[in-house]
CSV table of C-alpha atoms in Angstrom, one decimal:
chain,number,residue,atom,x,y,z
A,12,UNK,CA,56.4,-30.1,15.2
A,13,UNK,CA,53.8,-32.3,13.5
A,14,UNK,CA,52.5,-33.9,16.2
A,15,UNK,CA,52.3,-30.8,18.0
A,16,UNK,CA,50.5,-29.1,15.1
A,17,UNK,CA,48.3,-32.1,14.8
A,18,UNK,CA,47.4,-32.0,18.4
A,19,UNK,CA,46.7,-28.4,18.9
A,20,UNK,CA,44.4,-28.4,15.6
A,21,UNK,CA,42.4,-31.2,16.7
A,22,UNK,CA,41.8,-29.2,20.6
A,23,UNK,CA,41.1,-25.8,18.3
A,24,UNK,CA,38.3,-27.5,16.0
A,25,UNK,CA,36.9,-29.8,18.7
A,26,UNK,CA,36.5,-26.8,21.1
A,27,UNK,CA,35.9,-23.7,19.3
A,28,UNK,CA,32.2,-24.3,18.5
A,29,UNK,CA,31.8,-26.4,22.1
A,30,UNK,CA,31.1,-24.2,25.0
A,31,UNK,CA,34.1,-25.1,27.0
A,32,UNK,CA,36.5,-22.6,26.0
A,33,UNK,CA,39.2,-23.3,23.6
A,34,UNK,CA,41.8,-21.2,25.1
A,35,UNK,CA,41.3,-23.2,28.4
A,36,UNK,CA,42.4,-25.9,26.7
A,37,UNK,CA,45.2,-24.4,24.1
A,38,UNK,CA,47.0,-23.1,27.5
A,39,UNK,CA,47.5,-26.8,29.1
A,40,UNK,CA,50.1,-28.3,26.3
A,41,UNK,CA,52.2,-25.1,27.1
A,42,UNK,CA,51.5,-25.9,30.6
A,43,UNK,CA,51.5,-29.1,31.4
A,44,UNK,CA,54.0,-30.1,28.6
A,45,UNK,CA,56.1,-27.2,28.0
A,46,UNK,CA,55.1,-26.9,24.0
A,47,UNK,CA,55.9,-23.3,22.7
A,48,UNK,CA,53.3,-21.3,20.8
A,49,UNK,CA,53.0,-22.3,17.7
A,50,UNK,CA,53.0,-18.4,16.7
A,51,UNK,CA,50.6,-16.5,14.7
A,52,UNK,CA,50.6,-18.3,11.3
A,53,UNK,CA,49.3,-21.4,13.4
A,54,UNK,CA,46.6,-19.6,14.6
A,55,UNK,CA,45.3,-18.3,11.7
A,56,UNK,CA,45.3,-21.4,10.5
A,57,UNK,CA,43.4,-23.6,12.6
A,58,UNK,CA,40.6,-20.5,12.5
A,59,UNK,CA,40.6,-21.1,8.9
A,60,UNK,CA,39.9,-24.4,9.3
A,61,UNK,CA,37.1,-23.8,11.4
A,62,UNK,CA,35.4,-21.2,9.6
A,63,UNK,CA,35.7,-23.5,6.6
A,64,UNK,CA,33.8,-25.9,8.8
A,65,UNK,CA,30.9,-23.9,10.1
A,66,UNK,CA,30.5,-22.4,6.0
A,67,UNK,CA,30.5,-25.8,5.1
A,68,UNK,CA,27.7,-27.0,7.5
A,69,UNK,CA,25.6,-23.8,7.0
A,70,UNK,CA,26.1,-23.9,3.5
A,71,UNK,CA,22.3,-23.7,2.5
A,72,UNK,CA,21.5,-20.9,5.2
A,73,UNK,CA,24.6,-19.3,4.6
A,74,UNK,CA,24.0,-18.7,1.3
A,75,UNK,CA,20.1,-18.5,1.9
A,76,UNK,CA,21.1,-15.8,4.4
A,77,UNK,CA,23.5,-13.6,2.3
A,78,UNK,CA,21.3,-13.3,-1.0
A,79,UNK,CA,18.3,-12.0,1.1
A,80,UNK,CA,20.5,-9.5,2.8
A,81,UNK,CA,22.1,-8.4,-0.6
A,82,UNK,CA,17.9,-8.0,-1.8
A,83,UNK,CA,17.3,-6.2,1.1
A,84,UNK,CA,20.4,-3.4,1.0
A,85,UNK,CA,18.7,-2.8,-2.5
A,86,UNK,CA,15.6,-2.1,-1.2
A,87,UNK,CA,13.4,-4.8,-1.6
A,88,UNK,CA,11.1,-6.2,0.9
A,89,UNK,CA,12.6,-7.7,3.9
A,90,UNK,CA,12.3,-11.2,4.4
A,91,UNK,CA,12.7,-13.7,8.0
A,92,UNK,CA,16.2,-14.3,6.2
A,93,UNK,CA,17.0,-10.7,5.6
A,94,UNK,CA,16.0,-9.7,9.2
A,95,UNK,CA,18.5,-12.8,10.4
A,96,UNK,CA,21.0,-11.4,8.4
A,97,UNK,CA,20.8,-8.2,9.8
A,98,UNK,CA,21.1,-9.4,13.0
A,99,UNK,CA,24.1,-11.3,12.5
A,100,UNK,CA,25.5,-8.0,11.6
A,101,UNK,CA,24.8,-5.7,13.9
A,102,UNK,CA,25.7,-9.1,16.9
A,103,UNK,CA,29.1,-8.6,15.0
A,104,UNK,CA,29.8,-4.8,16.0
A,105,UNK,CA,30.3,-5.1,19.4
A,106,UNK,CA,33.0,-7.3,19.6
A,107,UNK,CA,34.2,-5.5,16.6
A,108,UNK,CA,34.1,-2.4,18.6
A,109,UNK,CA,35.6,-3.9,21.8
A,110,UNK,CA,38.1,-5.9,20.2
A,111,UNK,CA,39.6,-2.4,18.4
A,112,UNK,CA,39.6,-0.6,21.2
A,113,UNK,CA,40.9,-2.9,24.4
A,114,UNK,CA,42.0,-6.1,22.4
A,115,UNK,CA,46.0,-5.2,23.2
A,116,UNK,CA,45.0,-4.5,26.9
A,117,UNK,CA,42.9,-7.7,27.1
A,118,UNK,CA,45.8,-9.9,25.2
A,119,UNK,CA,48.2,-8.3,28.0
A,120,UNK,CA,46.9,-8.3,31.0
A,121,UNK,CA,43.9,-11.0,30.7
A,122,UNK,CA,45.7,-14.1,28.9
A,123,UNK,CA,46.9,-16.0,32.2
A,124,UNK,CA,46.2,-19.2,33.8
A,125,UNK,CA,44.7,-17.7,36.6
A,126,UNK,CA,41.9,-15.6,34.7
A,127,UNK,CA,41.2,-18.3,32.3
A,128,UNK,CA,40.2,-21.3,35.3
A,129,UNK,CA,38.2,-18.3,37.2
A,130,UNK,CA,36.1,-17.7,33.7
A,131,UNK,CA,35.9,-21.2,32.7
A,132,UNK,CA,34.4,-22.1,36.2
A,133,UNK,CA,32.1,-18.4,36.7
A,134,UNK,CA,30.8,-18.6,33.0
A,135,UNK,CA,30.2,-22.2,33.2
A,136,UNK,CA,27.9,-21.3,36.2
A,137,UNK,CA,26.4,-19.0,34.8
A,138,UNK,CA,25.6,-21.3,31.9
A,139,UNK,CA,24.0,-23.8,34.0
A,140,UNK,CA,21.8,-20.8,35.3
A,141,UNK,CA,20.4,-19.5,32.3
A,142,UNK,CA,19.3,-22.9,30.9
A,143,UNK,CA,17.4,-23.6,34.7
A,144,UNK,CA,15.7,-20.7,33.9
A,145,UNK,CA,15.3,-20.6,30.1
A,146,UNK,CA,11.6,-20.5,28.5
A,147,UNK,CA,12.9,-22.0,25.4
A,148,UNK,CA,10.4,-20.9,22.6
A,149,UNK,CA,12.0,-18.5,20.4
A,150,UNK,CA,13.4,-19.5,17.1
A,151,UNK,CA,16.8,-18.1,16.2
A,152,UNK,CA,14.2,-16.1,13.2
A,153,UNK,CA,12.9,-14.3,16.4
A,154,UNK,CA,16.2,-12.9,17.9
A,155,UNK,CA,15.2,-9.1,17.0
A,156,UNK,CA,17.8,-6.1,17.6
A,157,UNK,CA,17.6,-5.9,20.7
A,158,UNK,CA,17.9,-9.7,20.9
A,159,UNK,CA,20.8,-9.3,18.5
A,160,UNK,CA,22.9,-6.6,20.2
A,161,UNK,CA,22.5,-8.9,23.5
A,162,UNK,CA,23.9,-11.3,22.0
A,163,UNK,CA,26.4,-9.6,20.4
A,164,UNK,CA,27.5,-7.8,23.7
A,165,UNK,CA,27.7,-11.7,25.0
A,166,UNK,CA,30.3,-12.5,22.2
A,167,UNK,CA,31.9,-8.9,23.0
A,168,UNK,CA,32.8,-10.5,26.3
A,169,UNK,CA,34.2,-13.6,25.2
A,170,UNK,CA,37.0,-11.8,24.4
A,171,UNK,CA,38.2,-12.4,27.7
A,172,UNK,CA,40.1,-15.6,27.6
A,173,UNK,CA,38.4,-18.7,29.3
A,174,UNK,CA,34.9,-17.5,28.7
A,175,UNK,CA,33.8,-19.4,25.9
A,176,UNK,CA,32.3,-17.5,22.9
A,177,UNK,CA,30.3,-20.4,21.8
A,178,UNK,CA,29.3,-21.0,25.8
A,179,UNK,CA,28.7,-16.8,26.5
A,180,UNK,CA,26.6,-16.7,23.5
A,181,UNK,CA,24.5,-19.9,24.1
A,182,UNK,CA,23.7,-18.8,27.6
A,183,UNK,CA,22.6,-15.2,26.4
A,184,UNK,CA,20.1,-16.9,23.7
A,185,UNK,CA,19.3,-18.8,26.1
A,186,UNK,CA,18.2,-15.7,28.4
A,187,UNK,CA,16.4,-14.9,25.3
A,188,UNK,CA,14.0,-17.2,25.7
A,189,UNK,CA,15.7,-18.5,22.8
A,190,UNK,CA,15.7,-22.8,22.4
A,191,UNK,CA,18.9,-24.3,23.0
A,192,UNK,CA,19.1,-25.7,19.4
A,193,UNK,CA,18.2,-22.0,18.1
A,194,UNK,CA,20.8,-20.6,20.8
A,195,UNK,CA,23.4,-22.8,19.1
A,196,UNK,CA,22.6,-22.0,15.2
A,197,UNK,CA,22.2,-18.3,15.7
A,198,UNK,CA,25.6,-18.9,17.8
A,199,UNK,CA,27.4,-21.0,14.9
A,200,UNK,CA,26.5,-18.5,12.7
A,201,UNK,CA,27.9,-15.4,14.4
A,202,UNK,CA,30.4,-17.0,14.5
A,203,UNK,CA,31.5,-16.7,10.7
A,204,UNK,CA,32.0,-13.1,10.3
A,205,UNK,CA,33.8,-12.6,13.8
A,206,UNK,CA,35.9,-15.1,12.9
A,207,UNK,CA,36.6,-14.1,9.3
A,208,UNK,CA,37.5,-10.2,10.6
A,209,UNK,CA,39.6,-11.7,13.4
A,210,UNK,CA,41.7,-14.5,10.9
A,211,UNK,CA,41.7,-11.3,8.3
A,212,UNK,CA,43.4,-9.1,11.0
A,213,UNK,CA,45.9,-11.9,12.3
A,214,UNK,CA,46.5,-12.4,8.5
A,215,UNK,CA,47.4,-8.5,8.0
A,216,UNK,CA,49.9,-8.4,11.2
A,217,UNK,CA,51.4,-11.8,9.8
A,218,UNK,CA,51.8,-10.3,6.1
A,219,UNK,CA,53.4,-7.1,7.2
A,220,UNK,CA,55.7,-8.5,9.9
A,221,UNK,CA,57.2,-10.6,7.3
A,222,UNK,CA,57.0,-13.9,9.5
A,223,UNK,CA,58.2,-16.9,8.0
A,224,UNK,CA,55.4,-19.4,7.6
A,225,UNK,CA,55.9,-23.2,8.5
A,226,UNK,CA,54.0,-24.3,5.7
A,227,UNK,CA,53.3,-27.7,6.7
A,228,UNK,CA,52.2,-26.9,10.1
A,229,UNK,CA,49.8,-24.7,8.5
A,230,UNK,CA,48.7,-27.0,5.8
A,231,UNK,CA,47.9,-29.4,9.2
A,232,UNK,CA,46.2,-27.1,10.9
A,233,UNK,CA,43.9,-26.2,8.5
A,234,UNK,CA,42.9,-29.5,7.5
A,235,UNK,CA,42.7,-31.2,10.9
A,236,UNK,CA,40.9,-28.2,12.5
A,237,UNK,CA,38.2,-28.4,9.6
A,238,UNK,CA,37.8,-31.8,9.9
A,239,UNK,CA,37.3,-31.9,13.8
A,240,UNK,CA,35.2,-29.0,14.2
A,241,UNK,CA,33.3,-30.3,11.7
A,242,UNK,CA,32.4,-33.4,13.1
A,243,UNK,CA,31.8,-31.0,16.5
A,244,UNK,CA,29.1,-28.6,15.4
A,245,UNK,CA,27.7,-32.2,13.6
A,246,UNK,CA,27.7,-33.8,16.9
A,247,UNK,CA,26.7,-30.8,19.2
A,248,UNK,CA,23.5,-30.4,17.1
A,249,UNK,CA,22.5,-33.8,16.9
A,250,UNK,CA,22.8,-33.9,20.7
A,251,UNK,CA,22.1,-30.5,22.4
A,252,UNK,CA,18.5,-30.7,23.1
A,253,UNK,CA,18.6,-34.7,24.3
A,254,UNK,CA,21.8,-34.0,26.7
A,255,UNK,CA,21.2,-30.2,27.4
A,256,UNK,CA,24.5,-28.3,28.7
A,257,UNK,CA,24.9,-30.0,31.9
A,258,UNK,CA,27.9,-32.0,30.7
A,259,UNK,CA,29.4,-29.2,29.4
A,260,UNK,CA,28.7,-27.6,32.6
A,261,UNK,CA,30.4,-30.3,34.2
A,262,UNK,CA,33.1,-30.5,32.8
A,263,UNK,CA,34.1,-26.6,32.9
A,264,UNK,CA,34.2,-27.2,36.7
A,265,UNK,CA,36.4,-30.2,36.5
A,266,UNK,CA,38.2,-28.2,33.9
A,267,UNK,CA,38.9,-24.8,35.6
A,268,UNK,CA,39.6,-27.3,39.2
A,269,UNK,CA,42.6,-28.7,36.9
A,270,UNK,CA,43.7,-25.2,36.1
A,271,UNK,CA,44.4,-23.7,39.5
A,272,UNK,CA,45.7,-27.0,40.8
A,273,UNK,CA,48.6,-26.3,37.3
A,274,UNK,CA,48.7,-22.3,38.4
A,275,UNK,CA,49.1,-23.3,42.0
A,276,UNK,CA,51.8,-26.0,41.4
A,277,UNK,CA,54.0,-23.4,39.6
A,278,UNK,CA,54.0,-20.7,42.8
């Protein structure tokens, strides 16, 4: 159990914040090595451990970010942080929105092997795509709503598994105009409040079910999830803009390849 908790957080923190799709990779222990879900508890853990990692890096703008949003609801002038902060709220709603409304049909008839390696090689496409084409100008302080709801549609669709919500939303900043290291912060930093409404919802279903919680699968997961996607958003960053997203790319081909030859070896 501790191996297998150990495992799984270190694939959830290295590849929630990369855009290769996490849930591509969670599905191949179960696959590949028979390993049962490690149930909800788990996964509310290992997202805790990566939202601790992304506050934790952002520290300065989070915090920047939230007192010139709190000025602003009170009427005082807006500010380039206010107007960020804004649009990190309303890139929130729509997955807010579609994840209310079709997030039991999605988790139903969506979360397969099949749909996951067609996503993770179609959105990995489409990555490669939008950073041929991207202007790469715009600032992540230059998103503007309509920018902003764009974006927020992108995560929206990351809903579906396989898709990527860090890759989805780098290749829509990236249709922006947006550069890729401006794609990526505004991306990391979306990130917080989705994930904080989805770990808060998986934490109300867990409470009221009454699930018992294996506590030091939980304690693991939290700590080895921080710690790796820690060192991932680090490392990302630090090497975006001299490697671009070709790799990444790259590697969702060879990755979604992988998944239909599993899916077609179990027909």
């Amino acid at each position: 159990m501790e191996v297998h908790a150990i495992l799984l957080a270190l694939i959830q923190g290295f590849t929630e914040f990369l855009p290769i799709s996490s849930s591509a990779h969670l599905i191949l222990p179960s696959v590949l090595l028979g390993w049962e879900d490690q149930g909800i508890a788990f996964d509310v853990a290992v997202h805790l451990g990566s939202l601790l990692a992304v506050v934790y890096y952002f520290r300065q703008e989070v915090v920047s970010l939230a007192v010139a949003w709190q000025r602003s609801v009170r009427g005082r002038k807006q500010s380039t942080e206010s107007k960020l902060a804004w649009c990190i709220v309303l890139a929130t709603l729509p997955a807010c929105i579609v994840g209310v409304l079709f997030g039991s049909l999605i988790a139903d008839f969506l979360r397969s092997g099949w749909v996951i390696a067609v996503t993770t090689i179609v959105f990995g496409l489409l990555l490669w795509w939008a950073d041929k084409i991207a202007q790469l100008y715009k600032s992540e302080y230059q998103t503007g709503w309509r920018g902003a709801l764009l974006l927020g549609c992108a995560q929206a669709l990351a809903l579906i598994p396989g898709t990527s919500r860090s890759g989805i939303t780098l290749t829509a900043g990236l249709m922006l105009g947006m550069t890729r290291d401006a794609a990526a912060r505004f991306s990391f930093l979306m990130s917080i409040p989705i994930i904080l409404l989805a770990g808060s919802h998986q934490a109300t279903g867990l409470v009221s079910a009454g699930i018992a919680i294996p506590w030091v699968a939980i304690g693991l997961g939290v700590v080895v999830s921080f710690i790796s996607a820690l060192a991932c958003i680090h490392l990302f960053l630090a090497l975006l803009n001299r490697i671009g997203v070709m790799p990444f790319v790259l590697y969702r081909l060879g990755l979604g390849g992988v998944l239909f030859w599993v899916m077609a070896g179990q027909i």
